[in-house]
Coordinates of C-alpha atoms and ligand atoms in Angstrom, one line a residue:
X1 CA 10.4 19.9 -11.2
X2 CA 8.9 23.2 -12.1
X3 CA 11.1 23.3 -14.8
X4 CA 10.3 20.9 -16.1
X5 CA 6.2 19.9 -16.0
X6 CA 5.8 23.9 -16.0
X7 CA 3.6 22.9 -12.8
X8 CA 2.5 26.1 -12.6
X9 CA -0.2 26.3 -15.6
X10 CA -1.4 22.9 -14.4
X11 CA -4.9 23.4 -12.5
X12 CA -5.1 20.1 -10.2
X13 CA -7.0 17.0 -11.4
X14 CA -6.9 14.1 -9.7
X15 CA -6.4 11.7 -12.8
X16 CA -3.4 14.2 -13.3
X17 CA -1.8 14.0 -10.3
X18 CA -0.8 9.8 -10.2
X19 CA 0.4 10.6 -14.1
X20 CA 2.8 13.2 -12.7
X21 CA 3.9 11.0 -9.5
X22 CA 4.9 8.1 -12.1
X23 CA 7.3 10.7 -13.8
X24 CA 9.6 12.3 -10.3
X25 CA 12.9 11.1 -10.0
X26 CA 14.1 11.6 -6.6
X27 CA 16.7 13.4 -7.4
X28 CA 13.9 16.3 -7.6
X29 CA 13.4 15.9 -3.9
X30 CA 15.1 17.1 -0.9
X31 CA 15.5 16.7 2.7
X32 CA 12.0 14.8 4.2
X33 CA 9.9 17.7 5.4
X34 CA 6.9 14.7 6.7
X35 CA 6.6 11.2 7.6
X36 CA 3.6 9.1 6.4
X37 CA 3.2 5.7 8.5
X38 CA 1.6 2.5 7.7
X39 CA 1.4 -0.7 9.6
X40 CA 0.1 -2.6 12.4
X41 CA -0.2 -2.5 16.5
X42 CA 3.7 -1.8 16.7
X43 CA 3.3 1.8 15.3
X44 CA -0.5 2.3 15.5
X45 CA -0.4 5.6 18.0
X46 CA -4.4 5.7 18.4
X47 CA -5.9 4.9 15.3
X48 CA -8.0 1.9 16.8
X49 CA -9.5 4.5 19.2
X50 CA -11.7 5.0 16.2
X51 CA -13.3 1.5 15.1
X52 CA -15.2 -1.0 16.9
X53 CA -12.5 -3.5 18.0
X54 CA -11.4 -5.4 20.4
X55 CA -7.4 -4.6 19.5
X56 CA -6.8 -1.5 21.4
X57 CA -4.8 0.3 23.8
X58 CA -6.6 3.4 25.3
X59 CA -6.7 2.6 29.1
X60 CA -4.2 2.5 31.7
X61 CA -1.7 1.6 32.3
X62 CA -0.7 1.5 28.4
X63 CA 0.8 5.2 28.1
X64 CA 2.1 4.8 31.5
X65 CA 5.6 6.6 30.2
X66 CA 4.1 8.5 28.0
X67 CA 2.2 10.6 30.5
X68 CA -1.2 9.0 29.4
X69 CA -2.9 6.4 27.4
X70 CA -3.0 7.4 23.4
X71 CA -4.0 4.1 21.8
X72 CA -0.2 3.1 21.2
X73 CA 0.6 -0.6 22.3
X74 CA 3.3 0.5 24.6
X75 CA 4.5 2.5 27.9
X76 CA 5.4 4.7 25.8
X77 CA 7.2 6.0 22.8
X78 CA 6.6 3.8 19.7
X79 CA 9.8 3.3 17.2
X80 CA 8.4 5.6 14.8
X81 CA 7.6 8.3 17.4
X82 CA 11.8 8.2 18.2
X83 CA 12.4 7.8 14.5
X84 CA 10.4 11.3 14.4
X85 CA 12.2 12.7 17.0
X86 CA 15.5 11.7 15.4
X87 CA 14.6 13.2 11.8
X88 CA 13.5 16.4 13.5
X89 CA 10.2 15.8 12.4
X90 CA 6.6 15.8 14.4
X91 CA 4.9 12.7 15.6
X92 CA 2.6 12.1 12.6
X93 CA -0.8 11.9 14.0
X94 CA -3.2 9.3 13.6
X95 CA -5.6 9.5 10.6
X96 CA -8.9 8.8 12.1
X97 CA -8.1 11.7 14.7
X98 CA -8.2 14.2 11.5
X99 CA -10.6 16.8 11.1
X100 CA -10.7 17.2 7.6
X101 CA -8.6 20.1 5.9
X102 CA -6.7 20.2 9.1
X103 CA -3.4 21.7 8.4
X104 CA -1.0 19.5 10.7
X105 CA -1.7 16.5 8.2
X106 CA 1.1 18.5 6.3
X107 CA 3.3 17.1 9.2
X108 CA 2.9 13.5 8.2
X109 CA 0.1 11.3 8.7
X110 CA 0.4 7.6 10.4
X111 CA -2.4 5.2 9.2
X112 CA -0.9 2.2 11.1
X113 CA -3.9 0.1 12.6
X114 CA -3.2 -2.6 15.0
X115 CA -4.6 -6.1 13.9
X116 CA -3.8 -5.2 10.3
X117 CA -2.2 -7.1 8.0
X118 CA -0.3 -7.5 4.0
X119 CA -3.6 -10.3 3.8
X120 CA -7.0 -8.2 4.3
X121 CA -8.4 -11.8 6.5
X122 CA -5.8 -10.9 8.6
X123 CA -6.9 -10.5 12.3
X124 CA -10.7 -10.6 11.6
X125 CA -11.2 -11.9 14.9
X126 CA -10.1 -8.9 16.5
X127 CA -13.1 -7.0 15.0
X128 CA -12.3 -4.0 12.3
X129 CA -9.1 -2.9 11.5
X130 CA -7.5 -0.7 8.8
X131 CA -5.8 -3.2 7.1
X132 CA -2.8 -2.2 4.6
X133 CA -4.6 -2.6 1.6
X134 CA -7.5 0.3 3.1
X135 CA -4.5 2.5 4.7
X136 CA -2.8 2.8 1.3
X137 CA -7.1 3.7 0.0
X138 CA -6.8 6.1 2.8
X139 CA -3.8 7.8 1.9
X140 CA -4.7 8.0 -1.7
X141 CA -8.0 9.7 -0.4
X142 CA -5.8 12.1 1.9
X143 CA -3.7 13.5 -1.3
X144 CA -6.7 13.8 -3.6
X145 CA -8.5 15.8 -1.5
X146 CA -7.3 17.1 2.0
X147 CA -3.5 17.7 0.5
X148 CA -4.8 18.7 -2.6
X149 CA -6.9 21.7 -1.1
X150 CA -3.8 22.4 1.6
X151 CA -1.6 22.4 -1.1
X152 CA -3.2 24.0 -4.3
X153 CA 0.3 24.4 -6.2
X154 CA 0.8 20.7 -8.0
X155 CA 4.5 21.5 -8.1
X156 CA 4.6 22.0 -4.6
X157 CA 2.1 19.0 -4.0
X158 CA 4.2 16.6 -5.5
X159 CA 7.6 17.9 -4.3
X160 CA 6.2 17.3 -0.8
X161 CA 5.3 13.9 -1.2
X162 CA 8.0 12.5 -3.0
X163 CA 10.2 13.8 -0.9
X164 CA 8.5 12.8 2.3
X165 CA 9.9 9.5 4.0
X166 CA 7.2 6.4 4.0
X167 CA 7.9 3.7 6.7
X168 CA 6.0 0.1 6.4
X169 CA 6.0 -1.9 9.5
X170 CA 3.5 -4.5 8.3
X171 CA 3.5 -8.6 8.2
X172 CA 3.7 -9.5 11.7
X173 CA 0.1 -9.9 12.5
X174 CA -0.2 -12.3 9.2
X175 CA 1.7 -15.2 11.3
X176 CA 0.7 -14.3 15.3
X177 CA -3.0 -13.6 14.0
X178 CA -3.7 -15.3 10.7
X179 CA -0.9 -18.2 9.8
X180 CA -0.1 -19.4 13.1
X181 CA -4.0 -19.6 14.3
X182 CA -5.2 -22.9 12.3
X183 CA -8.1 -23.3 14.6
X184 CA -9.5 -19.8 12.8
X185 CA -7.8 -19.0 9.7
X186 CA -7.2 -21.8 7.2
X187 CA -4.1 -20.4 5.5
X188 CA -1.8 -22.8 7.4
X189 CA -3.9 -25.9 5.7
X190 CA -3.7 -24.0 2.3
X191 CA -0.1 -22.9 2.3
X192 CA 3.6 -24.6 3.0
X193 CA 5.5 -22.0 4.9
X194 CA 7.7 -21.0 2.0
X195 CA 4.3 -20.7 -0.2
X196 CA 2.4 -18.4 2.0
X197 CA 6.0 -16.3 2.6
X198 CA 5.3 -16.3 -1.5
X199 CA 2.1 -15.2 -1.1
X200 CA 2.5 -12.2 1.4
X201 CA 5.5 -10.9 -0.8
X202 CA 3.4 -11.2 -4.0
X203 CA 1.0 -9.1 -2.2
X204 CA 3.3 -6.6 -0.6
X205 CA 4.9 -6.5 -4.2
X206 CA 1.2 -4.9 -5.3
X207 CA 0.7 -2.4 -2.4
X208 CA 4.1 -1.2 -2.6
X209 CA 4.0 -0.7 -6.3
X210 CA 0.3 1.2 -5.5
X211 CA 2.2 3.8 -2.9
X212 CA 4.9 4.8 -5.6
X213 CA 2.3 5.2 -8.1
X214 CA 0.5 7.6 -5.5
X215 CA 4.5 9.8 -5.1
X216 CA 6.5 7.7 -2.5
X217 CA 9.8 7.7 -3.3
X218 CA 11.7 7.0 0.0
X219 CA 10.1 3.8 1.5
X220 CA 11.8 2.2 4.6
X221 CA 10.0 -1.4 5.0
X222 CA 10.6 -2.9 8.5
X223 CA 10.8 -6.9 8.5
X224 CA 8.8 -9.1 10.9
X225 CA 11.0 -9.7 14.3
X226 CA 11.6 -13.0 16.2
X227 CA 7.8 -13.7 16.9
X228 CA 9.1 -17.0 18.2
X229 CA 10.5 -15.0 20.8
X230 CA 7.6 -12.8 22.0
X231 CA 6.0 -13.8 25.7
X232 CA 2.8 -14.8 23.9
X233 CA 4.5 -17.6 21.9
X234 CA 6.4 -18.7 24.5
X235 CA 3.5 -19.4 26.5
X236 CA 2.0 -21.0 23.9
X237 CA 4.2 -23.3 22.6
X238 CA 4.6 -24.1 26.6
X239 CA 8.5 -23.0 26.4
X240 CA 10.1 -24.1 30.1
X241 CA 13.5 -22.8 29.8
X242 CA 12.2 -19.9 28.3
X243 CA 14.0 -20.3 24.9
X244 CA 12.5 -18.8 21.9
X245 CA 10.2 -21.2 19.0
X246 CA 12.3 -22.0 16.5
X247 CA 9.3 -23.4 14.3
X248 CA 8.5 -19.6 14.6
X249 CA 11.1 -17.7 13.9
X250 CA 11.7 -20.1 11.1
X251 CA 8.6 -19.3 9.7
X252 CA 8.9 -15.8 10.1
X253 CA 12.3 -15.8 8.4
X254 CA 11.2 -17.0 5.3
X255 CA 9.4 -14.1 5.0
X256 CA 12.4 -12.0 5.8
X257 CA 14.5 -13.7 3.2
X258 CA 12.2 -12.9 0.4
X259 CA 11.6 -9.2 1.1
X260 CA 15.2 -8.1 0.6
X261 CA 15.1 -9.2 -2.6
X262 CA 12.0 -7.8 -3.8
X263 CA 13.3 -4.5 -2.2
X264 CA 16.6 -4.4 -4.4
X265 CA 14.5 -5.6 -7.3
X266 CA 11.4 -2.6 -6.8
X267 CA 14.5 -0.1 -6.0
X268 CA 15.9 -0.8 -9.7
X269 CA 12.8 -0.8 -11.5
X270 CA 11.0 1.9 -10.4
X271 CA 12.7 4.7 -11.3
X272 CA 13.4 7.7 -8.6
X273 CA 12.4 5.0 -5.8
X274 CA 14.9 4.4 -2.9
X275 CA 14.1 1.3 -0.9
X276 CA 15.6 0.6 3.1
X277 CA 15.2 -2.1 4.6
X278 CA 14.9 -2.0 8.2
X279 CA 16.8 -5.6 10.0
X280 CA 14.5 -5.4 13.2
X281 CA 15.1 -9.7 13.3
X282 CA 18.3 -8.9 13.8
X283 CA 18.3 -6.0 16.6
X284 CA 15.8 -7.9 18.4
X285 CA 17.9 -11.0 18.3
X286 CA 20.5 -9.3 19.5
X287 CA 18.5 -7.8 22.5
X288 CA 17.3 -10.8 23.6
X289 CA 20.8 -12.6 23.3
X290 CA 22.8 -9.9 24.9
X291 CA 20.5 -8.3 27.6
X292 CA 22.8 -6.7 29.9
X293 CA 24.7 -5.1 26.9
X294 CA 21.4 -2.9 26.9
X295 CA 20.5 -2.9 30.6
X296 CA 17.6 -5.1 30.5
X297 CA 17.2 -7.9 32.9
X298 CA 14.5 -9.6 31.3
X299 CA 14.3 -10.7 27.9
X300 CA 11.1 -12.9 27.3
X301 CA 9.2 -11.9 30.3
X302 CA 6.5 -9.3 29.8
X303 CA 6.3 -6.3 32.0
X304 CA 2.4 -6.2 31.8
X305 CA 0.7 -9.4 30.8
X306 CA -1.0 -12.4 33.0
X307 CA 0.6 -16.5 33.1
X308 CA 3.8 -18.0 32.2
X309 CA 5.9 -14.9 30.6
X310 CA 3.2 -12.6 30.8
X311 CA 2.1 -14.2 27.7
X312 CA -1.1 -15.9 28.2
X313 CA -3.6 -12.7 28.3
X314 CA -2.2 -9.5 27.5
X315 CA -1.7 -5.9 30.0
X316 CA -5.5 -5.6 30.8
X317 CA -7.2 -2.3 32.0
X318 CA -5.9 -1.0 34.8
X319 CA -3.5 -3.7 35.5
X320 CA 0.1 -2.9 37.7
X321 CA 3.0 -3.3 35.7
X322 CA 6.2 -3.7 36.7
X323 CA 8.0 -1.4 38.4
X324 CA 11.2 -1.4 36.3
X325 CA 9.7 -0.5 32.8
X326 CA 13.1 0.1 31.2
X327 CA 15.1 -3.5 32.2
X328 CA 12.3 -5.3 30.7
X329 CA 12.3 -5.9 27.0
X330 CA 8.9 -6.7 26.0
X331 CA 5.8 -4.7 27.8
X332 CA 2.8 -7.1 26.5
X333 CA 2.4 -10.5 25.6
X334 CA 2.9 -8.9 22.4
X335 CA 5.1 -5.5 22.0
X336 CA 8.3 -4.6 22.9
X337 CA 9.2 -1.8 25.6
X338 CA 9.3 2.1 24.9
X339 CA 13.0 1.0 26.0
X340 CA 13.5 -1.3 23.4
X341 CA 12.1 0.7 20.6
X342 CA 14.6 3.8 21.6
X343 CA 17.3 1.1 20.5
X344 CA 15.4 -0.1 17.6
X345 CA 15.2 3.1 16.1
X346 CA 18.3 4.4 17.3
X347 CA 20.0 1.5 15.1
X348 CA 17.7 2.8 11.7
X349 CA 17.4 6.6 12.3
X350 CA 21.1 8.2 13.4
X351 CA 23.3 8.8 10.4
X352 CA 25.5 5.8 12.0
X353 CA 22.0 3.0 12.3
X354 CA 23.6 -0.2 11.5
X355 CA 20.3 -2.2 11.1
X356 CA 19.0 -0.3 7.9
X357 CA 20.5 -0.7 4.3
X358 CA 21.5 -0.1 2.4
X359 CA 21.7 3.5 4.2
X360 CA 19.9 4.6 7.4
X361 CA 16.7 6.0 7.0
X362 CA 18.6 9.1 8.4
X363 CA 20.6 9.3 5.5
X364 CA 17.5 8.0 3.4
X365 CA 15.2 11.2 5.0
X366 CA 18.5 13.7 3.3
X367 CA 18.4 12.5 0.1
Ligands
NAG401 C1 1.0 -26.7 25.7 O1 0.4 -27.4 26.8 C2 -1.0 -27.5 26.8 C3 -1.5 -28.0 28.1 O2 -0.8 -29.0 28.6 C4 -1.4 -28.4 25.6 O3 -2.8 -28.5 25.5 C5 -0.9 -27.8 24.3 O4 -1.1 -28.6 23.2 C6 0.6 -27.5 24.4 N1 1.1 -26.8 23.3 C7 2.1 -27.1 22.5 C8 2.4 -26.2 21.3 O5 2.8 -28.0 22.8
NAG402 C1 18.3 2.2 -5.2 O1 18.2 3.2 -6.1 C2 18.9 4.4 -5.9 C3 18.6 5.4 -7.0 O2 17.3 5.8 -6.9 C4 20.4 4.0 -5.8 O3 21.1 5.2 -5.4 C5 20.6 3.0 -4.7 O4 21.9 2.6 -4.6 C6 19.7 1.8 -5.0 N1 19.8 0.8 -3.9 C7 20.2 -0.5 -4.1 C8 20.2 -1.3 -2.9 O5 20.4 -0.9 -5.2

């Protein structure tokens, strides 16, 4: 790289730097030395905390694992947090937590907001919430000026961030809290379910193409899981037998189907860019099909959540969960167990993760 843009006479400039990004092949890069982070509730670690909304998880006994409440939608661990662990990188800390110029933002940076979505209407009636359109603004805003006054060497600048690993866990929130609420959104009047699966690609298509314009090369980008199978549908849609939606996970799947496609199309056009996909339909399905071949005992019951399944109001403040955290799949109405997301990432992460292809976002972080 410094061979070849001479980076060292450049002096930074922000118009500059996305001109440069556009020109990295990855085969500049090298192992992942950060991991930037953007989705929703699933990986949000405490973002929330910082905007007036109804869609957080700050009080007890969320965090009940983890030693204390953080803002994370779990008992614990995220799959992000044991992706980290698993790369041998840090937890990436929560951008609205920053204090500007801090240094650890050199350790990766996770602007997941719960209640966001690909579609900015996307859980409005949560209150505010970063969505993925004002997390990629917020990125761009982090490289032009915190990185750029960390990091005054361009060469090193951009080495950093194109070699960094991005992760996208994004889209879920577009069904549970936009297409699958006509009594408040009206996208489900507007849209057949293959259209609006059209319409969140052709918008993920845009916001991807934005973050390898601002230097990511190495993007994992996480599907949406069986939402028909979450304790908050089945409660809903009045399950008895405790069987997932099908309607659902239909829907959800036509999503699915489309984003592979636009993964290995992006990954041939856009030079130097390596794209994963990350099968989490798949491992949940096969969670909540096989159980006891992971030691859970329950597999649509929530371990903190009120009604039927634990999936008519959600874990509230200083409720008593269950006892055994780690036999229970799901911990909300909503999100799955600290337990469950060890296996999710275990099967993306280790150099032998079946769910991700077309490598593991182990081997992905080595490139
Ligand atoms: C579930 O049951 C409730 C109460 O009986 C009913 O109002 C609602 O329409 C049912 N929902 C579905 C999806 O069948
Ligand atoms: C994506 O592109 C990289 C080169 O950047 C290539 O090595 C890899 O095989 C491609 N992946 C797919 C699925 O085509």
């Amino acid at each position: 790289m410094e061979r070849k843009f001479g980076a060292g006479f450049f002096i930074f400039s922000p118009f500059l730097l996305p001109l440069l990004l556009l020109l990295l092949p990855i085969s500049e890069c090298r192992r992942s030395p950060a991991m930037f982070i953007f989705g929703d509730s699933l990986i949000d670690n405490g973002n929330n905390n910082f905007i007036p909304t109804m869609a957080r998880a700050n009080y007890f006994p969320y965090g009940i694992d983890y030693g204390f409440p953080t803002g994370r939608f779990c008992n614990g661990l995220t799959v992000t947090d044991y992706g980290a662990k698993l790369l041998g990188l840090p937890f990436p800390i929560p951008y609205l937590s920053l204090q500007s110029k801090s240094p650890e933002i050199l350790q990766g940076v996770n602007y997941a907001s719960a209640a966001a979505g690909i579609l900015d209407a996307t859980g409005r009636h949560y209150g505010a919430r970063i969505t993925f359109n004002g997390q990629i603004s917020l990125f761009e805003k982090t490289l032009n000026t915190q990185f750029a006054s960390l990091m005054p060497n361009l060469a090193k600048l951009l080495d950093y961030v194109t070699s960094s690993i991005f992760i996208v866990n994004i889209g879920s929130n577009d069904y549970i809290n936009n297409y699958l609420l006509p009594g408040l959104y009206t996208s489900s009047i507007e849209y057949a379910g293959d259209a609006f699966a059209d319409l969140l690609i052709n918008n993920l298509e845009r916001q991807l193409m934005s973050l390898y314009r601002l230097g990511a090369r190495k993007i994992v980008l996480v599907g949406i899981g069986p939402l028909g199978c979450i304790p908050s549908q089945l409660f809903q849609h009045n399950s008895t037998d405790g069987g997932c939606v099908d309607s659902v996970n239909k829907q959800v799947s036509l999503y699915n189907e489309r984003l592979e496609p636009l993964l290995r199309r992006l990954n041939s056009t856009l030079p130097g860019s390596f794209f994963v996909y990350e099968n989490i339909y798949g491992t949940f399905m096969d969670m909540i099909l096989n159980p006891a071949r992971y030691g859970f005992r329950e597999r649509n019951q929530a371990c903190c959540g009120n009604g039927r399944y634990g999936g008519q109001l959600s874990c509230l403040p200083l409720q008593t969960p269950c006892l055994r955290r780690d036999q229970f799949i799901f911990w909300d109405s909503f999100h799955p167990t600290q337990a469950a997301n060890k296996i999710v990432a275990e099967r993306c992460y280790t150099p032998s993760g079946t769910d991700c292809h077309p490598i593991s976002a182990y081997h992905l972080a080595q490139l």
